[in-house]
Amino acid sequence: MKSEVAQHSSAPRTSRKYGHTVPEIRTEVVQRSHRIISRIVKSYFRSEIRGAERLPSSQTIIVSHHDGGVLPINGLCLGVHWYDHFGFDRPLYVLTHDLLHSLWDPFSKLLADSGLLRADRKAMDAVLERGQSVLIFPGAARESFRPFWHRANIDLGGRKGFIAQAIRWNLPITPVVSAGSHETVVVLSGGHEFAKAIGIPKIVRSADIWPILAGLPWGIWALPFLPQIPLPAKITTEVLPPIHLSEALGRDLSPHHASDPEIVQAGFDLVVGRMRKRLGELYDERKYPVIG
């Protein structure tokens, strides 16, 4: 489904209520990036999407697992398919780790122009206040560096904030799962005990890992920030039916339920359960790792 390209102003807007500046996505930057990334994900990774028609035409919170080490390849695949489906006049904001925005100022500006924001609740609130959809990866680094043989499992790091946000904003959650992106690099160990011993969680927010990796170009290495050449794994992404928590949990929910731990836990278990089931089925379809 394509539509006319809307040219957006590059001037950022600051939410009066949440005090967070949300940059406008620059359409020409997204178009240029899409042309390049689309060729890569569709040829090198043979990326395909199932269920794109399930993406709501109205505002939603998209939640996915985090795969593939430092490179958010499943996120890139989903972003390409999002703009293939909706065209460029419906932007998608993505919450990403702080470190990405601290590497190099021109790169940080490119991220902002493309709709990638620091993962922060105030940032998410400011985006949702504007009526935009947002893609989040609650599992963050811990899930992205889970061992290779756990690639069909999902735990989202136990982070349930997105459930509270969906309740608070009365929005559907659209789960997305992706098979193959965690085969672009082989994670031998997450190195959680070593990370805690040397104090990584105190240095890097939401990270308690020091993984041992195998892949290109380094062979076996234990420095997660080193650039990697991803293996050409076949990546299959599936959009699951949107979940309206009031309907799914069988009760009328209002914003104050966002602080009810039992309701939030029930919503979390429901969403993760559906994601785990479908991801397992996608991996069961694969004959061989990487090849697909």
Coordinates of C-alpha atoms in Angstrom, one line a residue:
M1 CA 0.0 0.0 0.0
K2 CA 1.8 3.1 -1.2
S3 CA 0.7 6.7 -0.9
E4 CA 1.9 10.2 -1.7
V5 CA 5.1 11.2 0.0
A6 CA 4.6 13.8 2.7
Q7 CA 7.5 16.2 3.3
H8 CA 8.0 16.6 7.1
S9 CA 9.6 19.6 8.7
S10 CA 13.0 18.8 10.3
A11 CA 12.2 21.1 13.3
P12 CA 11.9 19.1 16.5
R13 CA 8.8 19.4 18.7
T14 CA 8.9 19.4 22.5
S15 CA 6.1 17.8 24.4
R16 CA 4.7 20.3 26.9
K17 CA 3.4 17.5 29.1
Y18 CA 6.4 15.2 29.0
G19 CA 9.2 17.7 28.4
H20 CA 10.9 15.6 25.7
T21 CA 12.0 16.8 22.3
V22 CA 10.9 14.5 19.5
P23 CA 12.7 15.2 16.2
E24 CA 10.6 15.2 13.0
I25 CA 11.5 12.3 10.7
R26 CA 13.0 13.6 7.5
T27 CA 11.3 11.9 4.6
E28 CA 14.2 12.3 2.2
V29 CA 16.6 10.7 4.7
V30 CA 14.3 7.7 5.2
Q31 CA 13.8 7.3 1.5
R32 CA 17.5 7.3 0.8
S33 CA 18.2 4.9 3.6
H34 CA 15.3 2.7 2.5
R35 CA 16.7 2.4 -1.0
I36 CA 20.1 1.2 0.3
I37 CA 18.9 -1.0 3.2
S38 CA 16.1 -2.6 1.2
R39 CA 18.5 -4.0 -1.4
I40 CA 20.7 -5.5 1.4
V41 CA 18.0 -7.1 3.4
K42 CA 16.1 -8.5 0.4
S43 CA 19.1 -9.9 -1.3
Y44 CA 21.8 -10.7 1.3
F45 CA 19.3 -11.8 4.0
R46 CA 16.5 -12.9 1.6
S47 CA 14.1 -11.1 3.9
E48 CA 10.4 -11.8 3.7
I49 CA 7.5 -10.7 5.8
R50 CA 4.3 -12.5 6.6
G51 CA 1.1 -10.8 7.9
A52 CA 2.0 -7.3 6.9
E53 CA -1.7 -6.8 6.4
R54 CA -2.1 -7.2 10.2
L55 CA -0.2 -3.9 10.8
P56 CA -2.9 -1.6 12.2
S57 CA -3.7 1.4 10.1
S58 CA -4.2 3.3 13.4
Q59 CA -1.6 4.0 16.1
T60 CA 0.0 1.0 17.8
I61 CA 2.9 -0.1 20.0
I62 CA 5.0 -2.7 18.0
V63 CA 7.0 -5.0 20.2
S64 CA 9.7 -7.4 19.0
H65 CA 12.6 -9.4 20.4
H66 CA 16.2 -8.2 19.9
D67 CA 18.5 -10.5 17.8
G68 CA 21.8 -10.6 16.2
G69 CA 24.3 -8.9 18.5
V70 CA 25.1 -5.3 17.9
L71 CA 23.4 -5.1 14.6
P72 CA 19.6 -4.7 14.8
I73 CA 19.0 -6.7 11.6
N74 CA 15.5 -7.8 12.4
G75 CA 14.6 -4.2 13.2
L76 CA 16.0 -3.1 9.8
C77 CA 14.0 -5.8 8.0
L78 CA 10.8 -4.7 9.8
G79 CA 11.5 -1.0 9.0
V80 CA 12.0 -1.8 5.3
H81 CA 8.7 -3.8 5.2
W82 CA 6.9 -1.0 7.2
Y83 CA 7.7 1.6 4.5
D84 CA 7.0 -0.9 1.7
H85 CA 3.6 -1.3 3.1
F86 CA 2.6 2.2 4.2
G87 CA 4.8 4.4 2.0
F88 CA 6.7 7.3 3.5
D89 CA 3.9 9.5 4.8
R90 CA 3.4 7.3 7.9
P91 CA 6.6 7.4 9.9
L92 CA 7.7 4.8 12.4
Y93 CA 9.7 5.8 15.5
V94 CA 12.0 3.3 17.1
L95 CA 13.4 3.3 20.6
T96 CA 17.1 2.3 20.7
H97 CA 19.9 1.9 23.2
D98 CA 21.7 5.0 24.5
L99 CA 25.1 3.9 23.1
L100 CA 24.0 4.2 19.5
H101 CA 23.4 7.9 20.1
S102 CA 26.7 8.6 21.7
L103 CA 29.1 7.3 19.1
W104 CA 29.5 10.2 16.6
D105 CA 27.4 13.4 16.3
P106 CA 26.7 13.1 12.5
F107 CA 25.6 9.5 13.1
S108 CA 23.4 10.6 16.0
K109 CA 21.8 13.2 13.7
L110 CA 21.2 10.5 11.1
L111 CA 19.5 8.3 13.6
A112 CA 17.2 11.2 14.8
D113 CA 16.3 12.1 11.2
S114 CA 15.4 8.5 10.6
G115 CA 13.1 8.3 13.7
L116 CA 15.5 6.4 16.1
L117 CA 15.3 7.8 19.6
R118 CA 17.0 6.9 22.9
A119 CA 15.0 4.3 24.7
D120 CA 13.3 6.3 27.4
R121 CA 9.7 6.4 28.8
K122 CA 9.4 10.1 28.3
A123 CA 10.5 9.8 24.7
M124 CA 7.9 7.1 24.2
D125 CA 5.2 9.2 25.8
A126 CA 6.1 12.2 23.7
V127 CA 5.9 10.1 20.5
L128 CA 2.6 8.5 21.5
E129 CA 1.2 11.9 22.5
R130 CA 1.7 12.9 18.8
G131 CA -0.4 10.0 17.6
Q132 CA 2.6 8.1 16.1
S133 CA 3.4 4.4 16.3
V134 CA 6.6 3.2 17.9
L135 CA 8.7 0.1 17.7
I136 CA 10.4 -1.2 20.8
F137 CA 12.8 -4.0 21.8
P138 CA 12.3 -4.5 25.5
G139 CA 14.9 -7.3 25.7
A140 CA 17.7 -4.9 24.7
A141 CA 21.3 -6.1 25.0
R142 CA 20.6 -9.1 27.3
E143 CA 18.3 -10.7 24.7
S144 CA 20.4 -9.6 21.7
F145 CA 23.3 -11.6 23.1
R146 CA 21.4 -14.7 24.4
P147 CA 23.1 -17.9 23.4
F148 CA 22.7 -19.2 19.8
W149 CA 20.8 -22.3 21.0
H150 CA 18.2 -20.1 22.7
R151 CA 17.5 -18.2 19.5
A152 CA 13.9 -19.6 19.4
N153 CA 13.2 -18.4 22.9
I154 CA 11.9 -14.9 24.0
D155 CA 11.9 -13.4 27.4
L156 CA 12.1 -9.6 26.6
G157 CA 14.4 -9.3 29.5
G158 CA 11.4 -9.5 31.8
R159 CA 10.7 -5.8 31.1
K160 CA 7.0 -5.1 31.3
G161 CA 6.9 -1.3 30.8
F162 CA 5.4 -1.6 27.3
I163 CA 2.3 -3.3 28.8
A164 CA 1.8 -0.5 31.2
Q165 CA 2.2 2.0 28.3
A166 CA -0.4 0.2 26.2
I167 CA -2.9 0.3 29.1
R168 CA -2.1 3.9 29.9
W169 CA -2.6 5.0 26.3
N170 CA -5.3 2.5 25.4
L171 CA -3.4 1.2 22.4
P172 CA -3.1 -2.2 20.9
I173 CA 0.2 -4.1 21.1
T174 CA 1.3 -5.5 17.7
P175 CA 3.9 -8.3 18.3
V176 CA 6.4 -9.1 15.7
V177 CA 8.7 -12.2 15.6
S178 CA 11.6 -12.9 13.3
A179 CA 13.4 -16.2 12.6
G180 CA 17.0 -16.1 11.3
S181 CA 18.3 -12.8 12.5
H182 CA 19.9 -14.5 15.5
E183 CA 21.8 -16.7 13.1
T184 CA 23.8 -13.8 11.6
V185 CA 26.3 -14.2 14.5
V186 CA 26.8 -17.1 16.8
V187 CA 26.6 -16.1 20.5
L188 CA 28.4 -18.8 22.4
S189 CA 27.8 -17.2 25.9
G190 CA 26.2 -14.1 27.3
G191 CA 29.0 -13.7 29.9
H192 CA 26.5 -12.5 32.5
E193 CA 28.6 -13.5 35.6
F194 CA 31.8 -11.9 34.1
A195 CA 29.9 -8.7 33.3
K196 CA 28.6 -8.4 36.8
A197 CA 32.0 -9.1 38.2
I198 CA 33.6 -6.2 36.4
G199 CA 30.7 -3.8 36.9
I200 CA 29.3 -3.5 33.4
P201 CA 25.7 -2.9 34.6
K202 CA 26.9 0.2 36.5
I203 CA 28.6 1.5 33.4
V204 CA 26.1 0.7 30.6
R205 CA 22.4 1.0 31.3
S206 CA 20.3 -2.1 30.8
A207 CA 23.3 -4.2 29.9
D208 CA 24.7 -7.1 32.0
I209 CA 26.5 -9.0 29.3
W210 CA 30.0 -9.6 28.1
P211 CA 29.4 -12.1 25.3
I212 CA 31.6 -14.5 23.5
L213 CA 30.8 -14.5 19.8
A214 CA 31.7 -16.5 16.8
G215 CA 31.5 -15.2 13.2
L216 CA 33.0 -12.9 10.7
P217 CA 35.5 -11.3 10.5
W218 CA 37.1 -12.1 13.9
G219 CA 36.5 -15.8 14.3
I220 CA 35.9 -16.0 18.1
W221 CA 35.9 -12.8 20.1
A222 CA 34.7 -11.3 23.3
L223 CA 34.4 -7.5 22.6
P224 CA 30.8 -6.9 21.7
F225 CA 31.4 -3.4 20.4
L226 CA 33.7 -4.7 17.6
P227 CA 32.0 -4.4 14.1
Q228 CA 30.9 -7.7 12.7
I229 CA 30.1 -8.9 9.2
P230 CA 26.7 -10.7 9.6
L231 CA 26.3 -14.1 8.2
P232 CA 23.8 -14.2 5.2
A233 CA 21.0 -15.9 7.2
K234 CA 17.5 -16.2 5.7
I235 CA 15.3 -13.9 7.7
T236 CA 11.5 -14.5 8.0
T237 CA 9.5 -11.8 9.9
E238 CA 5.9 -12.3 10.9
V239 CA 3.4 -9.7 12.2
L240 CA 1.1 -11.3 14.7
P241 CA -2.5 -10.1 15.2
P242 CA -2.7 -7.0 17.3
I243 CA -3.5 -7.5 21.0
H244 CA -6.1 -5.3 22.6
L245 CA -5.4 -6.0 26.3
S246 CA -8.9 -5.2 27.5
E247 CA -10.4 -7.7 25.2
A248 CA -7.6 -10.3 25.6
L249 CA -7.7 -10.1 29.4
G250 CA -11.5 -10.0 29.5
R251 CA -11.9 -6.8 31.6
D252 CA -12.3 -3.1 31.1
L253 CA -9.0 -1.4 31.6
S254 CA -8.4 2.2 32.4
P255 CA -5.1 4.2 32.8
H256 CA -4.9 3.5 36.6
H257 CA -4.6 -0.3 35.8
A258 CA -1.1 0.5 34.4
S259 CA 0.2 0.5 38.0
D260 CA -1.5 -2.8 38.9
P261 CA 1.4 -5.4 38.9
E262 CA -1.0 -8.4 38.5
I263 CA -2.7 -7.0 35.4
V264 CA 0.6 -5.9 33.9
Q265 CA 2.1 -9.4 34.5
A266 CA -0.9 -11.0 33.0
G267 CA -0.6 -8.8 29.9
F268 CA 3.1 -9.5 29.6
D269 CA 2.6 -13.3 29.9
L270 CA 0.0 -13.2 27.2
V271 CA 2.1 -11.2 24.7
V272 CA 5.3 -13.2 25.3
G273 CA 3.5 -16.5 25.2
R274 CA 2.0 -15.7 21.8
M275 CA 5.4 -14.5 20.5
R276 CA 7.3 -17.6 21.8
K277 CA 4.8 -20.0 20.3
R278 CA 4.9 -18.4 16.8
L279 CA 8.7 -17.9 16.8
G280 CA 9.1 -21.6 17.7
E281 CA 6.9 -22.5 14.8
L282 CA 9.0 -20.4 12.4
Y283 CA 12.2 -22.0 13.6
D284 CA 10.6 -25.4 13.2
E285 CA 10.0 -24.6 9.5
R286 CA 13.7 -24.0 9.0
K287 CA 15.7 -27.0 7.7
Y288 CA 19.2 -25.5 8.4
P289 CA 20.6 -22.6 10.3
V290 CA 21.6 -19.6 8.1
I291 CA 20.4 -21.4 4.9
G292 CA 16.8 -21.4 6.1

